PDB file of C-alpha atoms and ligand atoms in Angstrom:
ATOM      1  CA  MET A   1       0.000   0.000   0.000  1.00 87.00           C
ATOM      2  CA  VAL A   2       1.191   3.454  -0.945  1.00 88.00           C
ATOM      3  CA  ASN A   3       0.259   6.505   1.113  1.00 91.00           C
ATOM      4  CA  MET A   4      -1.102   9.027  -1.354  1.00 93.00           C
ATOM      5  CA  THR A   5      -0.619  12.736  -0.734  1.00 95.00           C
ATOM      6  CA  PRO A   6      -3.640  15.051  -1.169  1.00 96.00           C
ATOM      7  CA  LYS A   7      -2.034  16.401  -4.329  1.00 96.00           C
ATOM      8  CA  GLU A   8      -1.628  12.891  -5.763  1.00 96.00           C
ATOM      9  CA  MET A   9      -5.236  12.070  -4.854  1.00 97.00           C
ATOM     10  CA  ASN A  10      -6.435  15.226  -6.628  1.00 97.00           C
ATOM     11  CA  LEU A  11      -4.543  14.273  -9.755  1.00 97.00           C
ATOM     12  CA  VAL A  12      -5.923  10.723  -9.712  1.00 98.00           C
ATOM     13  CA  ASN A  13      -9.450  12.115  -9.336  1.00 98.00           C
ATOM     14  CA  ASP A  14      -8.951  14.579 -12.220  1.00 97.00           C
ATOM     15  CA  LEU A  15      -7.662  11.795 -14.458  1.00 98.00           C
ATOM     16  CA  LYS A  16     -10.600   9.589 -13.463  1.00 98.00           C
ATOM     17  CA  LYS A  17     -13.013  12.343 -14.555  1.00 98.00           C
ATOM     18  CA  GLN A  18     -11.142  12.637 -17.838  1.00 98.00           C
ATOM     19  CA  GLU A  19     -11.252   8.872 -18.447  1.00 98.00           C
ATOM     20  CA  LYS A  20     -15.002   8.806 -17.736  1.00 98.00           C
ATOM     21  CA  LEU A  21     -15.432  11.489 -20.387  1.00 98.00           C
ATOM     22  CA  CYS A  22     -13.322   9.459 -22.857  1.00 98.00           C
ATOM     23  CA  ILE A  23     -15.418   6.339 -22.193  1.00 98.00           C
ATOM     24  CA  GLU A  24     -18.676   8.218 -22.751  1.00 98.00           C
ATOM     25  CA  LYS A  25     -17.357   9.967 -25.869  1.00 98.00           C
ATOM     26  CA  TYR A  26     -16.161   6.762 -27.495  1.00 98.00           C
ATOM     27  CA  ARG A  27     -19.439   5.039 -26.590  1.00 98.00           C
ATOM     28  CA  GLN A  28     -21.445   7.814 -28.270  1.00 98.00           C
ATOM     29  CA  TYR A  29     -19.059   8.145 -31.214  1.00 98.00           C
ATOM     30  CA  ALA A  30     -19.234   4.396 -31.910  1.00 97.00           C
ATOM     31  CA  SER A  31     -23.004   4.692 -32.313  1.00 96.00           C
ATOM     32  CA  ARG A  32     -22.713   7.862 -34.463  1.00 97.00           C
ATOM     33  CA  ALA A  33     -19.962   6.694 -36.853  1.00 96.00           C
ATOM     34  CA  CYS A  34     -21.110   5.344 -40.235  1.00 94.00           C
ATOM     35  CA  ASP A  35     -18.103   3.247 -41.252  1.00 94.00           C
ATOM     36  CA  ASN A  36     -18.054  -0.112 -39.446  1.00 93.00           C
ATOM     37  CA  ARG A  37     -14.304  -0.004 -39.139  1.00 94.00           C
ATOM     38  CA  LEU A  38     -14.501   3.320 -37.338  1.00 95.00           C
ATOM     39  CA  LYS A  39     -17.279   2.059 -35.067  1.00 95.00           C
ATOM     40  CA  CYS A  40     -15.042  -0.868 -34.110  1.00 96.00           C
ATOM     41  CA  LEU A  41     -12.059   1.385 -33.516  1.00 97.00           C
ATOM     42  CA  PHE A  42     -14.092   3.589 -31.159  1.00 97.00           C
ATOM     43  CA  GLN A  43     -15.414   0.499 -29.341  1.00 96.00           C
ATOM     44  CA  GLU A  44     -11.895  -0.827 -28.924  1.00 96.00           C
ATOM     45  CA  LEU A  45     -10.684   2.507 -27.548  1.00 97.00           C
ATOM     46  CA  GLU A  46     -13.669   2.658 -25.173  1.00 98.00           C
ATOM     47  CA  GLN A  47     -12.525  -0.686 -23.724  1.00 97.00           C
ATOM     48  CA  HIS A  48      -9.009   0.673 -23.219  1.00 97.00           C
ATOM     49  CA  GLU A  49     -10.344   3.795 -21.475  1.00 98.00           C
ATOM     50  CA  THR A  50     -12.477   1.615 -19.190  1.00 97.00           C
ATOM     51  CA  HIS A  51      -9.341  -0.261 -18.267  1.00 97.00           C
ATOM     52  CA  HIS A  52      -7.514   3.039 -17.566  1.00 98.00           C
ATOM     53  CA  LEU A  53     -10.327   4.057 -15.219  1.00 98.00           C
ATOM     54  CA  GLN A  54      -9.994   0.735 -13.357  1.00 97.00           C
ATOM     55  CA  MET A  55      -6.251   1.308 -12.985  1.00 97.00           C
ATOM     56  CA  LEU A  56      -6.830   4.817 -11.607  1.00 98.00           C
ATOM     57  CA  GLU A  57      -9.396   3.433  -9.146  1.00 97.00           C
ATOM     58  CA  GLU A  58      -6.757   1.002  -7.856  1.00 97.00           C
ATOM     59  CA  MET A  59      -4.281   3.867  -7.537  1.00 97.00           C
ATOM     60  CA  GLY A  60      -6.862   5.858  -5.571  1.00 96.00           C
ATOM     61  CA  LYS A  61      -6.859   2.991  -3.047  1.00 95.00           C
ATOM     62  CA  GLY A  62      -3.066   3.163  -2.786  1.00 95.00           C
ATOM     63  CA  GLN A  63      -2.504   0.064  -4.942  1.00 96.00           C
ATOM     64  CA  ILE A  64       0.031  -0.054  -7.772  1.00 95.00           C
ATOM     65  CA  PRO A  65      -1.780  -1.417 -10.838  1.00 94.00           C
ATOM     66  CA  GLN A  66      -0.361  -4.225 -13.007  1.00 89.00           C
ATOM     67  CA  THR A  67       0.551  -3.236 -16.545  1.00 85.00           C
ATOM     68  CA  THR A  68       2.229  -6.118 -18.438  1.00 70.00           C
ATOM     69  CA  GLN A  69      -0.537  -8.711 -18.052  1.00 55.00           C
ATOM     70  CA  ASN A  70      -3.183  -6.331 -19.365  1.00 53.00           C
ATOM     71  CA  GLN A  71      -1.198  -5.535 -22.473  1.00 55.00           C
ATOM     72  CA  GLN A  72      -1.624  -9.155 -23.633  1.00 54.00           C
ATOM     73  CA  SER A  73      -5.392  -9.131 -23.231  1.00 56.00           C
ATOM     74  CA  ASN A  74      -5.559  -5.873 -25.198  1.00 56.00           C
ATOM     75  CA  GLN A  75      -3.634  -7.466 -28.051  1.00 61.00           C
ATOM     76  CA  GLN A  76      -6.037 -10.408 -28.087  1.00 59.00           C
ATOM     77  CA  GLY A  77      -8.936  -7.958 -28.139  1.00 58.00           C
ATOM     78  CA  ASN A  78      -7.389  -6.155 -31.117  1.00 59.00           C
ATOM     79  CA  GLN A  79      -7.197  -9.410 -33.078  1.00 62.00           C
ATOM     80  CA  ALA A  80     -10.829 -10.238 -32.332  1.00 60.00           C
ATOM     81  CA  ASN A  81     -11.858  -6.736 -33.460  1.00 59.00           C
ATOM     82  CA  ALA A  82      -9.884  -7.011 -36.703  1.00 62.00           C
ATOM     83  CA  SER A  83     -11.908  -9.998 -37.924  1.00 62.00           C
ATOM     84  CA  ARG A  84     -15.258  -8.635 -36.705  1.00 66.00           C
ATOM     85  CA  CYS A  85     -14.716  -5.230 -38.299  1.00 76.00           C
ATOM     86  CA  ALA A  86     -13.577  -6.164 -41.785  1.00 65.00           C
ATOM     87  CA  HIS A  87     -16.865  -5.184 -43.422  1.00 60.00           C
ATOM     88  CA  GLU A  88     -17.527  -1.562 -44.363  1.00 66.00           C
ATOM     89  CA  ASN A  89     -20.889   0.158 -44.689  1.00 70.00           C
ATOM     90  CA  THR A  90     -21.844   2.335 -47.608  1.00 87.00           C
ATOM     91  CA  CYS A  91     -21.600   5.892 -46.361  1.00 92.00           C
ATOM     92  CA  SER A  92     -22.763   9.135 -47.980  1.00 94.00           C
ATOM     93  CA  GLN A  93     -20.577  12.213 -48.296  1.00 94.00           C
ATOM     94  CA  GLN A  94     -22.384  13.696 -45.294  1.00 96.00           C
ATOM     95  CA  ASP A  95     -21.689  10.535 -43.266  1.00 95.00           C
ATOM     96  CA  PHE A  96     -18.054  10.817 -44.291  1.00 95.00           C
ATOM     97  CA  GLU A  97     -17.923  14.416 -43.021  1.00 96.00           C
ATOM     98  CA  THR A  98     -19.447  13.311 -39.706  1.00 97.00           C
ATOM     99  CA  ASP A  99     -16.923  10.464 -39.365  1.00 97.00           C
ATOM    100  CA  LYS A 100     -14.123  12.906 -40.131  1.00 97.00           C
ATOM    101  CA  PHE A 101     -15.369  15.317 -37.462  1.00 98.00           C
ATOM    102  CA  LEU A 102     -15.559  12.495 -34.879  1.00 98.00           C
ATOM    103  CA  CYS A 103     -11.979  11.484 -35.699  1.00 98.00           C
ATOM    104  CA  GLN A 104     -10.676  15.044 -35.422  1.00 97.00           C
ATOM    105  CA  ASP A 105     -12.387  15.510 -32.075  1.00 98.00           C
ATOM    106  CA  ALA A 106     -11.160  12.139 -30.735  1.00 98.00           C
ATOM    107  CA  LEU A 107      -7.601  12.912 -31.857  1.00 97.00           C
ATOM    108  CA  SER A 108      -7.708  16.291 -30.106  1.00 97.00           C
ATOM    109  CA  MET A 109      -9.016  14.620 -26.932  1.00 97.00           C
ATOM    110  CA  GLU A 110      -6.205  12.024 -26.968  1.00 97.00           C
ATOM    111  CA  LYS A 111      -3.632  14.789 -27.361  1.00 97.00           C
ATOM    112  CA  TYR A 112      -5.068  16.584 -24.337  1.00 97.00           C
ATOM    113  CA  VAL A 113      -5.306  13.426 -22.199  1.00 97.00           C
ATOM    114  CA  SER A 114      -1.747  12.407 -23.049  1.00 97.00           C
ATOM    115  CA  SER A 115      -0.458  15.784 -21.854  1.00 97.00           C
ATOM    116  CA  ALA A 116      -2.550  15.516 -18.662  1.00 97.00           C
ATOM    117  CA  TYR A 117      -0.785  12.216 -17.860  1.00 97.00           C
ATOM    118  CA  ASP A 118       2.575  13.738 -18.682  1.00 95.00           C
ATOM    119  CA  THR A 119       1.974  16.580 -16.206  1.00 94.00           C
ATOM    120  CA  GLY A 120       0.614  14.161 -13.588  1.00 94.00           C
ATOM    121  CA  ILE A 121       3.609  11.819 -13.719  1.00 95.00           C
ATOM    122  CA  PHE A 122       5.937  14.572 -12.404  1.00 95.00           C
ATOM    123  CA  GLU A 123       3.908  14.932  -9.177  1.00 94.00           C
ATOM    124  CA  PHE A 124       4.061  11.291  -8.023  1.00 95.00           C
ATOM    125  CA  SER A 125       6.696  10.085  -5.566  1.00 93.00           C
ATOM    126  CA  GLU A 126       6.243   6.311  -6.039  1.00 94.00           C
ATOM    127  CA  THR A 127       8.022   4.746  -9.052  1.00 95.00           C
ATOM    128  CA  GLY A 128       5.301   2.109  -9.506  1.00 95.00           C
ATOM    129  CA  MET A 129       2.646   4.835  -9.754  1.00 96.00           C
ATOM    130  CA  ARG A 130       4.730   6.763 -12.275  1.00 96.00           C
ATOM    131  CA  ASP A 131       5.206   3.601 -14.327  1.00 96.00           C
ATOM    132  CA  ALA A 132       1.454   2.958 -14.369  1.00 97.00           C
ATOM    133  CA  LEU A 133       0.718   6.533 -15.502  1.00 97.00           C
ATOM    134  CA  ASN A 134       3.443   6.283 -18.116  1.00 97.00           C
ATOM    135  CA  TRP A 135       1.948   3.009 -19.381  1.00 97.00           C
ATOM    136  CA  ILE A 136      -1.487   4.630 -19.714  1.00 97.00           C
ATOM    137  CA  GLN A 137      -0.012   7.699 -21.412  1.00 97.00           C
ATOM    138  CA  LYS A 138       1.693   5.488 -23.976  1.00 97.00           C
ATOM    139  CA  GLN A 139      -1.664   3.851 -24.741  1.00 97.00           C
ATOM    140  CA  GLU A 140      -3.244   7.298 -25.266  1.00 98.00           C
ATOM    141  CA  GLN A 141      -0.477   8.090 -27.747  1.00 97.00           C
ATOM    142  CA  GLN A 142      -1.154   4.772 -29.509  1.00 97.00           C
ATOM    143  CA  HIS A 143      -4.854   5.701 -29.679  1.00 98.00           C
ATOM    144  CA  GLY A 144      -3.848   8.928 -31.383  1.00 97.00           C
ATOM    145  CA  GLU A 145      -1.739   6.938 -33.834  1.00 97.00           C
ATOM    146  CA  LYS A 146      -4.605   4.541 -34.617  1.00 97.00           C
ATOM    147  CA  ILE A 147      -7.021   7.412 -35.232  1.00 97.00           C
ATOM    148  CA  TRP A 148      -4.454   9.187 -37.380  1.00 97.00           C
ATOM    149  CA  GLN A 149      -3.846   6.012 -39.406  1.00 96.00           C
ATOM    150  CA  TYR A 150      -7.576   5.574 -39.966  1.00 96.00           C
ATOM    151  CA  MET A 151      -7.867   9.194 -41.125  1.00 97.00           C
ATOM    152  CA  ASN A 152      -4.886   8.821 -43.406  1.00 96.00           C
ATOM    153  CA  GLU A 153      -6.168   5.598 -45.000  1.00 94.00           C
ATOM    154  CA  ASN A 154      -9.556   7.214 -45.586  1.00 94.00           C
ATOM    155  CA  ASN A 155      -8.261  10.480 -47.045  1.00 93.00           C
ATOM    156  CA  MET A 156      -9.482  12.578 -44.150  1.00 94.00           C
ATOM    157  CA  TYR A 157      -6.228  14.497 -44.105  1.00 79.00           C
ATOM    158  CA  ASN A 158      -6.046  17.133 -46.827  1.00 68.00           C
TER     159      ASN A 158
HETATM  160 FE1  FE2 B   1      -7.404   6.637 -21.226  1.00 89.50          FE
END
């Protein structure tokens, strides 16, 4: 058990609020997106954000969350998604514009969240806590990369 300072607790609570927002956004965006592949991507990211929230809840109790074990289950989840999400819907130009907007907004959110973790890491005294935050931050950066790749493949970048 780690004794958390009030400042560390505040940061954990702020990050929890942020993760809850990410979960809700990805849940709503998955239902709004037209392209099946994008829906699946948002669903996958929602699962990751739910996992981040669980890790932060453990930290709030003074526990250092595991990181390596979870990485494996995420990879398995990615493979399952890849086969389920191969099919694409027919989308209109307007649908395409909506999907593009959702991607831009999600990418901007990931950029913000990644920087919030980066700032948070500097305030923690326990190495295990820093490692956990660093692990989550890296996932947020990978989310940004996945969204960017989707946008690039679908000509959403001018
Ligand atoms: Fe997250």
